[in-house]
mmCIF file of C-alpha atoms and ligand atoms in Angstrom:
data_model
loop_
_atom_site.group_PDB
_atom_site.id
_atom_site.type_symbol
_atom_site.label_atom_id
_atom_site.label_comp_id
_atom_site.label_asym_id
_atom_site.label_seq_id
_atom_site.Cartn_x
_atom_site.Cartn_y
_atom_site.Cartn_z
ATOM 1 C CA MET O 1 160.047 131.015 -42.822
ATOM 2 C CA ASN O 2 157.180 129.676 -40.693
ATOM 3 C CA PRO O 3 154.281 132.113 -41.285
ATOM 4 C CA ASP O 4 152.799 131.314 -37.845
ATOM 5 C CA MET O 5 156.062 132.267 -36.160
ATOM 6 C CA LEU O 6 156.162 135.600 -37.960
ATOM 7 C CA VAL O 7 152.636 136.313 -36.678
ATOM 8 C CA VAL O 8 153.547 135.256 -33.124
ATOM 9 C CA ALA O 9 156.784 137.262 -33.120
ATOM 10 C CA ARG O 10 154.996 140.384 -34.357
ATOM 11 C CA GLU O 11 151.989 140.045 -32.047
ATOM 12 C CA SER O 12 154.182 139.332 -29.011
ATOM 13 C CA ARG O 13 155.573 142.845 -29.416
ATOM 14 C CA GLY O 14 152.075 144.285 -29.686
ATOM 15 C CA LEU O 15 152.580 145.512 -33.266
ATOM 16 C CA THR O 16 150.147 145.557 -36.169
ATOM 17 C CA GLN O 17 151.414 144.681 -39.643
ATOM 18 C CA GLY O 18 151.314 148.404 -40.491
ATOM 19 C CA GLN O 19 153.353 149.375 -37.436
ATOM 20 C CA LEU O 20 155.955 146.690 -38.127
ATOM 21 C CA ALA O 21 156.136 147.792 -41.761
ATOM 22 C CA ALA O 22 156.687 151.429 -40.769
ATOM 23 C CA ALA O 23 159.334 150.529 -38.206
ATOM 24 C CA SER O 24 161.257 148.005 -40.329
ATOM 25 C CA GLY O 25 160.937 149.482 -43.804
ATOM 26 C CA VAL O 26 159.506 146.202 -45.123
ATOM 27 C CA PRO O 27 156.288 146.917 -47.095
ATOM 28 C CA GLN O 28 153.081 145.949 -45.293
ATOM 29 C CA GLY O 29 151.935 143.915 -48.313
ATOM 30 C CA THR O 30 155.080 141.806 -48.113
ATOM 31 C CA ILE O 31 154.544 141.172 -44.384
ATOM 32 C CA SER O 32 150.902 140.310 -44.973
ATOM 33 C CA LYS O 33 151.672 137.858 -47.785
ATOM 34 C CA ALA O 34 154.485 136.252 -45.772
ATOM 35 C CA GLU O 35 152.150 135.814 -42.785
ATOM 36 C CA ASN O 36 149.675 134.099 -45.084
ATOM 37 C CA GLY O 37 152.386 131.837 -46.454
ATOM 38 C CA LEU O 38 151.944 133.212 -49.971
ATOM 39 C CA ILE O 39 155.523 134.321 -50.580
ATOM 40 C CA THR O 40 159.038 133.523 -49.506
ATOM 41 C CA MET O 41 160.498 136.703 -48.087
ATOM 42 C CA ALA O 42 163.913 137.923 -49.232
ATOM 43 C CA GLU O 43 166.542 137.205 -46.614
ATOM 44 C CA GLU O 44 167.462 140.835 -45.876
ATOM 45 C CA LYS O 45 163.801 141.709 -45.345
ATOM 46 C CA ALA O 46 163.369 138.776 -42.945
ATOM 47 C CA GLN O 47 166.468 139.910 -41.075
ATOM 48 C CA ALA O 48 165.119 143.473 -40.885
ATOM 49 C CA LEU O 49 161.893 142.172 -39.324
ATOM 50 C CA ALA O 50 163.730 140.013 -36.801
ATOM 51 C CA ASP O 51 165.992 142.937 -35.847
ATOM 52 C CA GLN O 52 163.037 145.232 -35.419
ATOM 53 C CA LEU O 53 161.207 142.672 -33.269
ATOM 54 C CA GLY O 54 164.253 141.958 -31.106
ATOM 55 C CA TYR O 55 164.363 138.247 -31.920
ATOM 56 C CA THR O 56 167.060 136.210 -33.595
ATOM 57 C CA ARG O 57 166.443 135.564 -37.280
ATOM 58 C CA ASP O 58 165.895 131.824 -36.792
ATOM 59 C CA VAL O 59 162.852 132.363 -34.523
ATOM 60 C CA LEU O 60 160.928 133.086 -37.732
ATOM 61 C CA ASP O 61 161.968 129.666 -39.056
ATOM 62 C CA TRP O 62 161.141 127.639 -35.954
ATOM 63 C CA ASP O 63 159.176 124.585 -36.971
ATOM 64 C CA ALA O 64 156.819 125.067 -34.039
ATOM 65 C CA GLN O 65 153.152 124.556 -33.461
ATOM 66 C CA VAL O 66 151.345 127.643 -32.201
ATOM 67 C CA TYR O 67 148.379 127.024 -29.876
ATOM 68 C CA GLY O 68 145.351 129.042 -28.838
ATOM 69 C CA PHE O 69 144.313 129.445 -25.224
ATOM 70 C CA GLY O 70 142.162 126.323 -25.118
ATOM 71 C CA SER O 71 139.603 125.658 -22.485
ATOM 72 C CA SER O 72 141.168 127.678 -19.648
ATOM 73 C CA SER O 73 139.808 130.919 -21.064
ATOM 74 C CA PHE O 74 136.848 129.656 -23.044
ATOM 75 C CA TYR O 75 134.242 131.009 -20.631
ATOM 76 C CA HIS O 76 136.319 133.785 -19.106
ATOM 77 C CA ARG O 77 134.196 136.928 -19.426
ATOM 78 C CA LYS O 78 136.849 139.460 -18.449
ATOM 79 C CA GLN O 79 139.231 138.013 -20.991
ATOM 80 C CA GLN O 80 136.600 138.155 -23.696
ATOM 81 C CA ALA O 81 136.081 141.839 -22.897
ATOM 82 C CA LEU O 82 139.710 142.637 -23.685
ATOM 83 C CA PRO O 83 140.652 144.209 -27.023
ATOM 84 C CA GLN O 84 141.601 141.580 -29.607
ATOM 85 C CA SER O 85 145.062 143.104 -30.030
ATOM 86 C CA ARG O 86 145.854 142.705 -26.318
ATOM 87 C CA LEU O 87 144.551 139.123 -26.297
ATOM 88 C CA LYS O 88 146.664 138.305 -29.327
ATOM 89 C CA GLN O 89 149.729 139.763 -27.653
ATOM 90 C CA ILE O 90 149.173 137.714 -24.518
ATOM 91 C CA GLN O 91 148.573 134.577 -26.569
ATOM 92 C CA ALA O 92 151.742 135.180 -28.580
ATOM 93 C CA THR O 93 153.774 135.855 -25.429
ATOM 94 C CA PHE O 94 152.413 132.644 -23.934
ATOM 95 C CA ASN O 95 153.375 130.619 -27.010
ATOM 96 C CA LEU O 96 156.910 132.001 -27.029
ATOM 97 C CA ALA O 97 157.316 131.365 -23.305
ATOM 98 C CA ARG O 98 156.163 127.775 -23.897
ATOM 99 C CA LEU O 99 158.501 127.232 -26.836
ATOM 100 C CA ARG O 100 161.472 128.696 -24.948
ATOM 101 C CA THR O 101 160.712 126.418 -21.984
ATOM 102 C CA ASN O 102 160.811 123.414 -24.319
ATOM 103 C CA LEU O 103 164.109 124.551 -25.827
ATOM 104 C CA LEU O 104 165.699 125.219 -22.441
ATOM 105 C CA THR O 105 164.671 121.857 -20.992
ATOM 106 C CA LYS O 106 165.513 119.773 -24.049
ATOM 107 C CA GLY O 107 168.122 117.163 -23.216
ATOM 108 C CA LEU O 108 167.885 117.764 -19.482
ATOM 109 C CA ASP O 109 166.819 114.871 -17.318
ATOM 110 C CA ILE O 110 164.368 116.455 -14.915
ATOM 111 C CA GLU O 111 162.428 114.291 -12.525
ATOM 112 C CA SER O 112 159.262 115.490 -10.867
ATOM 113 C CA SER O 113 158.171 114.086 -7.527
ATOM 114 C CA TYR O 114 154.475 114.296 -8.451
ATOM 115 C CA SER O 115 152.404 114.777 -11.569
ATOM 116 C CA PHE O 116 149.332 116.383 -13.028
ATOM 117 C CA GLU O 117 146.627 113.894 -13.881
ATOM 118 C CA PRO O 118 143.283 114.509 -15.517
ATOM 119 C CA PHE O 119 140.163 114.319 -13.331
ATOM 120 C CA ASP O 120 136.798 114.144 -15.061
ATOM 121 C CA PRO O 121 134.573 116.364 -12.875
ATOM 122 C CA ASP O 122 131.546 114.209 -13.727
ATOM 123 C CA ASP O 123 133.156 111.230 -12.010
ATOM 124 C CA TYR O 124 133.492 113.008 -8.676
ATOM 125 C CA GLU O 125 131.140 114.393 -6.097
ATOM 126 C CA SER O 126 132.345 117.996 -6.395
ATOM 127 C CA PRO O 127 135.365 120.159 -7.314
ATOM 128 C CA GLU O 128 136.098 120.329 -3.570
ATOM 129 C CA HIS O 129 136.345 116.546 -3.517
ATOM 130 C CA ILE O 130 138.909 116.674 -6.331
ATOM 131 C CA ALA O 131 140.826 119.396 -4.455
ATOM 132 C CA ARG O 132 141.094 117.101 -1.430
ATOM 133 C CA LEU O 133 142.208 114.184 -3.628
ATOM 134 C CA VAL O 134 144.906 116.296 -5.283
ATOM 135 C CA ARG O 135 146.121 117.510 -1.895
ATOM 136 C CA ALA O 136 146.454 113.847 -0.888
ATOM 137 C CA MET O 137 147.997 112.794 -4.222
ATOM 138 C CA TRP O 138 150.679 115.492 -3.891
ATOM 139 C CA HIS O 139 151.208 114.796 -0.176
ATOM 140 C CA VAL O 140 150.323 118.332 0.859
ATOM 141 C CA PRO O 141 150.455 118.554 4.672
ATOM 142 C CA MET O 142 147.430 119.858 6.590
ATOM 143 C CA GLY O 143 147.194 123.615 7.000
ATOM 144 C CA PRO O 144 148.039 126.400 4.560
ATOM 145 C CA ILE O 145 149.925 125.727 1.356
ATOM 146 C CA ARG O 146 153.187 127.488 1.986
ATOM 147 C CA ASP O 147 154.194 127.855 -1.675
ATOM 148 C CA ILE O 148 151.762 126.863 -4.401
ATOM 149 C CA ALA O 149 154.121 127.841 -7.223
ATOM 150 C CA ARG O 150 156.635 125.368 -5.869
ATOM 151 C CA LEU O 151 153.947 122.726 -5.443
ATOM 152 C CA ILE O 152 152.890 123.102 -9.080
ATOM 153 C CA GLU O 153 156.499 122.947 -10.233
ATOM 154 C CA ASN O 154 157.123 119.838 -8.123
ATOM 155 C CA ALA O 155 154.242 118.248 -10.022
ATOM 156 C CA GLY O 156 155.908 118.978 -13.359
ATOM 157 C CA GLY O 157 154.342 122.364 -14.113
ATOM 158 C CA VAL O 158 156.193 125.538 -14.998
ATOM 159 C CA VAL O 159 155.240 128.893 -13.448
ATOM 160 C CA ILE O 160 156.227 132.032 -15.321
ATOM 161 C CA ARG O 161 155.472 135.689 -14.541
ATOM 162 C CA SER O 162 154.814 138.128 -17.327
ATOM 163 C CA ASP O 163 153.616 141.714 -17.595
ATOM 164 C CA PHE O 164 150.209 141.487 -19.320
ATOM 165 C CA ASP O 165 149.727 145.268 -19.277
ATOM 166 C CA THR O 166 146.115 144.819 -18.139
ATOM 167 C CA HIS O 167 144.441 143.893 -14.856
ATOM 168 C CA ARG O 168 141.705 141.884 -16.516
ATOM 169 C CA ILE O 169 143.658 138.663 -16.775
ATOM 170 C CA SER O 170 145.260 137.156 -13.692
ATOM 171 C CA ALA O 171 146.822 134.055 -15.183
ATOM 172 C CA ILE O 172 146.614 131.688 -18.116
ATOM 173 C CA SER O 173 147.455 128.015 -18.240
ATOM 174 C CA GLN O 174 147.836 125.432 -20.924
ATOM 175 C CA TRP O 175 148.761 121.793 -21.086
ATOM 176 C CA VAL O 176 149.885 120.690 -24.512
ATOM 177 C CA PRO O 177 150.026 116.875 -24.656
ATOM 178 C CA GLY O 178 153.571 115.605 -24.156
ATOM 179 C CA GLU O 179 154.714 118.907 -22.679
ATOM 180 C CA ARG O 180 154.727 120.382 -19.175
ATOM 181 C CA PRO O 181 151.636 122.278 -18.007
ATOM 182 C CA ILE O 182 152.527 125.966 -18.288
ATOM 183 C CA PHE O 183 151.150 128.682 -16.006
ATOM 184 C CA VAL O 184 151.777 132.297 -16.909
ATOM 185 C CA CYS O 185 150.816 134.791 -14.190
ATOM 186 C CA ASN O 186 150.254 138.481 -14.615
ATOM 187 C CA SER O 187 153.183 140.064 -12.744
ATOM 188 C CA ALA O 188 150.973 143.039 -11.816
ATOM 189 C CA MET O 189 148.991 140.836 -9.400
ATOM 190 C CA SER O 190 149.515 140.855 -5.645
ATOM 191 C CA ALA O 191 151.036 137.712 -4.124
ATOM 192 C CA ASP O 192 147.745 136.602 -2.535
ATOM 193 C CA ARG O 193 145.814 137.011 -5.770
ATOM 194 C CA GLU O 194 148.513 135.191 -7.701
ATOM 195 C CA ARG O 195 148.226 132.214 -5.363
ATOM 196 C CA PHE O 196 144.472 131.964 -5.808
ATOM 197 C CA SER O 197 144.873 132.314 -9.577
ATOM 198 C CA LEU O 198 147.456 129.535 -9.644
ATOM 199 C CA ALA O 199 145.080 127.236 -7.741
ATOM 200 C CA HIS O 200 142.256 128.225 -10.110
ATOM 201 C CA GLU O 201 144.404 127.528 -13.192
ATOM 202 C CA ALA O 202 145.622 124.229 -11.703
ATOM 203 C CA ALA O 203 141.939 123.269 -11.483
ATOM 204 C CA HIS O 204 141.493 123.971 -15.185
ATOM 205 C CA ILE O 205 144.564 121.888 -16.026
ATOM 206 C CA LEU O 206 143.383 118.998 -13.846
ATOM 207 C CA MET O 207 139.639 119.057 -14.608
ATOM 208 C CA HIS O 208 138.920 120.928 -17.801
ATOM 209 C CA ASP O 209 140.557 119.147 -20.647
ATOM 210 C CA ARG O 210 137.337 120.029 -22.476
ATOM 211 C CA PRO O 211 135.604 123.358 -21.809
ATOM 212 C CA ARG O 212 132.459 123.175 -19.640
ATOM 213 C CA GLU O 213 129.924 125.859 -19.008
ATOM 214 C CA THR O 214 130.350 125.482 -15.246
ATOM 215 C CA GLN O 215 134.140 125.519 -15.323
ATOM 216 C CA GLU O 216 134.809 128.955 -13.798
ATOM 217 C CA ALA O 217 132.699 128.255 -10.707
ATOM 218 C CA GLU O 218 134.277 124.788 -10.486
ATOM 219 C CA ALA O 219 137.807 126.182 -10.672
ATOM 220 C CA ASP O 220 137.001 128.714 -7.926
ATOM 221 C CA ALA O 221 135.474 126.015 -5.732
ATOM 222 C CA PHE O 222 138.557 123.841 -6.259
ATOM 223 C CA ALA O 223 140.909 126.738 -5.460
ATOM 224 C CA ALA O 224 139.060 127.695 -2.266
ATOM 225 C CA GLU O 225 139.111 124.128 -0.935
ATOM 226 C CA PHE O 226 142.684 123.518 -2.094
ATOM 227 C CA LEU O 227 144.011 126.643 -0.338
ATOM 228 C CA MET O 228 141.582 126.669 2.641
ATOM 229 C CA PRO O 229 140.215 123.175 3.339
ATOM 230 C CA ALA O 230 136.730 123.508 4.847
ATOM 231 C CA ALA O 231 137.421 121.039 7.641
ATOM 232 C CA GLU O 232 140.337 123.143 8.823
ATOM 233 C CA ILE O 233 139.164 126.702 8.298
ATOM 234 C CA ARG O 234 135.539 126.285 9.400
ATOM 235 C CA PRO O 235 136.321 126.253 13.145
ATOM 236 C CA GLN O 236 138.332 129.474 12.666
ATOM 237 C CA LEU O 237 135.350 131.149 11.011
ATOM 238 C CA ALA O 238 132.628 129.630 13.157
ATOM 239 C CA ASN O 239 132.240 132.683 15.420
ATOM 240 C CA GLY O 240 131.963 135.060 12.487
ATOM 241 C CA ILE O 241 134.671 137.449 11.344
ATOM 242 C CA ASP O 242 135.527 141.129 11.186
ATOM 243 C CA LEU O 243 138.214 142.761 9.061
ATOM 244 C CA GLY O 244 140.862 142.357 11.757
ATOM 245 C CA ARG O 245 140.217 138.643 11.904
ATOM 246 C CA ALA O 246 140.221 138.432 8.098
ATOM 247 C CA ALA O 247 143.665 140.102 8.070
ATOM 248 C CA GLN O 248 144.917 137.628 10.684
ATOM 249 C CA LEU O 249 143.608 134.652 8.743
ATOM 250 C CA LYS O 250 145.105 136.093 5.575
ATOM 251 C CA THR O 251 148.637 135.899 6.934
ATOM 252 C CA TYR O 252 147.973 132.347 8.117
ATOM 253 C CA TRP O 253 146.328 130.938 4.975
ATOM 254 C CA ARG O 254 148.205 133.230 2.576
ATOM 255 C CA VAL O 255 145.096 134.223 0.633
ATOM 256 C CA SER O 256 143.457 137.640 0.310
ATOM 257 C CA MET O 257 141.136 139.054 2.967
ATOM 258 C CA SER O 258 138.461 139.057 0.266
ATOM 259 C CA ALA O 259 138.972 135.332 -0.254
ATOM 260 C CA ILE O 260 138.638 134.748 3.513
ATOM 261 C CA ILE O 261 135.347 136.682 3.596
ATOM 262 C CA HIS O 262 134.153 134.786 0.525
ATOM 263 C CA ARG O 263 135.079 131.491 2.168
ATOM 264 C CA ALA O 264 133.261 132.442 5.385
ATOM 265 C CA ARG O 265 130.135 133.129 3.359
ATOM 266 C CA ASP O 266 130.433 129.945 1.266
ATOM 267 C CA LEU O 267 130.776 127.838 4.392
ATOM 268 C CA ASP O 268 127.748 129.602 5.878
ATOM 269 C CA CYS O 269 129.741 131.000 8.799
ATOM 270 C CA ILE O 270 128.452 134.511 8.069
ATOM 271 C CA THR O 271 125.213 135.713 6.480
ATOM 272 C CA ALA O 272 125.014 137.228 3.014
ATOM 273 C CA SER O 273 124.315 140.659 4.498
ATOM 274 C CA ARG O 274 127.306 140.376 6.859
ATOM 275 C CA ALA O 275 129.524 139.482 3.888
ATOM 276 C CA LYS O 276 128.157 142.441 1.967
ATOM 277 C CA SER O 277 128.821 144.785 4.866
ATOM 278 C CA LEU O 278 132.419 143.517 5.147
ATOM 279 C CA TYR O 279 132.962 144.099 1.420
ATOM 280 C CA ILE O 280 131.570 147.629 1.770
ATOM 281 C CA GLN O 281 134.014 148.300 4.616
ATOM 282 C CA MET O 282 136.840 146.860 2.502
ATOM 283 C CA SER O 283 135.822 149.141 -0.349
ATOM 284 C CA GLN O 284 135.630 152.227 1.915
ATOM 285 C CA HIS O 285 139.232 151.641 2.991
ATOM 286 C CA GLY O 286 140.304 151.108 -0.625
ATOM 287 C CA TRP O 287 141.219 147.542 0.344
ATOM 288 C CA LEU O 288 139.445 145.854 -2.546
ATOM 289 C CA LYS O 289 142.172 147.319 -4.745
ATOM 290 C CA LYS O 290 145.080 147.038 -2.351
ATOM 291 C CA GLU O 291 144.823 145.137 0.916
ATOM 292 C CA PRO O 292 146.532 146.494 4.049
ATOM 293 C CA VAL O 293 148.514 143.336 4.865
ATOM 294 C CA GLU O 294 150.809 141.821 2.289
ATOM 295 C CA ILE O 295 152.269 138.358 2.081
ATOM 296 C CA ASP O 296 155.525 137.461 0.393
ATOM 297 C CA ARG O 297 155.535 136.041 -3.076
ATOM 298 C CA ASP O 298 155.766 132.351 -3.867
ATOM 299 C CA GLN O 299 159.010 131.266 -5.454
ATOM 300 C CA THR O 300 159.204 130.157 -9.057
ATOM 301 C CA ARG O 301 162.250 127.955 -9.205
ATOM 302 C CA PHE O 302 161.919 125.672 -12.175
ATOM 303 C CA LEU O 303 163.199 127.818 -15.020
ATOM 304 C CA THR O 304 165.851 129.497 -12.869
ATOM 305 C CA GLY O 305 167.056 126.014 -11.950
ATOM 306 C CA VAL O 306 167.069 124.897 -15.573
ATOM 307 C CA VAL O 307 168.981 127.977 -16.723
ATOM 308 C CA ASN O 308 171.504 127.629 -13.914
ATOM 309 C CA ALA O 309 172.009 123.944 -14.742
ATOM 310 C CA GLN O 310 172.644 124.843 -18.379
ATOM 311 C CA LEU O 311 175.086 127.577 -17.342
ATOM 312 C CA HIS O 312 176.957 125.868 -14.556
ATOM 313 C CA GLN O 313 176.730 122.158 -15.356
ATOM 314 C CA ASN O 314 176.494 122.095 -19.122
ATOM 315 C CA GLY O 315 178.806 125.017 -19.738
ATOM 316 C CA TYR O 316 176.478 127.208 -21.780
ATOM 317 C CA THR O 317 177.004 130.953 -21.753
ATOM 318 C CA VAL O 318 174.179 133.509 -21.458
ATOM 319 C CA GLN O 319 174.882 134.421 -25.101
ATOM 320 C CA GLU O 320 174.437 130.812 -26.196
ATOM 321 C CA LEU O 321 171.246 130.353 -24.208
ATOM 322 C CA SER O 322 169.756 133.578 -25.523
ATOM 323 C CA LYS O 323 170.578 132.484 -29.066
ATOM 324 C CA LEU O 324 169.015 129.085 -28.360
ATOM 325 C CA THR O 325 165.822 130.729 -27.118
ATOM 326 C CA GLY O 326 165.725 133.313 -29.890
ATOM 327 C CA ILE O 327 165.996 136.451 -27.779
ATOM 328 C CA LEU O 328 168.758 138.965 -27.173
ATOM 329 C CA PRO O 329 170.987 138.570 -24.079
ATOM 330 C CA ASP O 330 169.399 141.585 -22.327
ATOM 331 C CA GLU O 331 165.920 140.142 -22.602
ATOM 332 C CA PHE O 332 167.201 136.685 -21.660
ATOM 333 C CA THR O 333 168.759 138.040 -18.468
ATOM 334 C CA ARG O 334 165.626 140.012 -17.625
ATOM 335 C CA LEU O 335 163.379 136.960 -18.113
ATOM 336 C CA TYR O 336 165.479 134.134 -16.783
ATOM 337 C CA LEU O 337 168.144 135.600 -14.520
ATOM 338 C CA PRO O 338 166.364 138.504 -12.804
ATOM 339 C CA GLU O 339 168.555 138.217 -9.695
ATOM 340 C CA GLN O 340 171.696 138.498 -11.755
ATOM 341 C CA GLN O 341 170.210 141.536 -13.467
ATOM 342 C CA THR O 342 169.617 143.199 -10.097
ATOM 343 C CA ARG O 343 173.166 142.459 -9.096
ATOM 344 C CA LEU O 344 174.520 143.853 -12.355
ATOM 345 C CA SER O 345 172.516 147.055 -12.049
ATOM 346 C CA LEU O 346 173.694 147.474 -8.458
ATOM 347 C CA VAL O 347 177.270 147.165 -9.626
ATOM 348 C CA THR O 348 176.717 149.766 -12.342
ATOM 349 C CA LYS O 349 175.241 152.232 -9.876
ATOM 350 C CA GLU O 350 178.309 152.243 -7.604
HETATM 351 ZN ZN1 ZN C 401 139.209 130.230 -15.196
#
């Protein structure tokens, strides 16, 4: 057994050692010693733990490296304010999602049109400058980015949605050398917020190989310029804005009304007091929590494509793929074939 995998499997389900012990009947002391690599657990006990956690037995044996969050969350205040148990669960979920992505893509020849490359922020004029370079490097046409999830996946990244069970974290990203950059988004986020978070995380992947004190402001500056290039949006903001105009620009640029107001202020198209007054109006309408106009969600295609290739070209069954990725078929379908799940549940309802 790999002690790290036992920890990850347990934490991914949000269980303490005591809770897992109570639920599985395996003594807490045994779990604790196994997690510290002090004992080899009897096979039936290991099986009982795997069953309780809803993973296949061999997940606990995976010879895998478990990683921490790295620089993307080093200076993230809201994340630091979260309870340790929740952070551990999110970290464990992230690691498993990463490992399953590696297992699913192994042996597949997948070409990406573009790539992620490191940019040292000290070598460039500003994060905005890097945003413009990346737009050029990835051949992004002028105007709004129609689908940033797709753009990231075309550059070799993987975008995954997961329920973080908290609103404090929007997304987390990680780029383990030799692997694909992974972006996990909180599925509770609205589509506009998810897009900004993806741009913000892409900035961390591109610029923050090493944590920097200024990284959160830099990632926001990158995201704003990447999604709303100053040269293009400035003329639209030049005469000032009201909430109606912000809503209009939201559907065009596919970012939140708040982000539009923020951008107008940053580009000096409105005064600080005007921005404040707009935010107060937003708040009075309850729009800081839920905006009145919604945009449709970006499409995450990479993993669906991989799973479909394994099913339809390589002849795997859902059972085989769930076994390969260490989860039960129900969870596999929910995570990787959500459309099929909807179809199945529709059939059952008839
Ligand atoms: Zn950040």
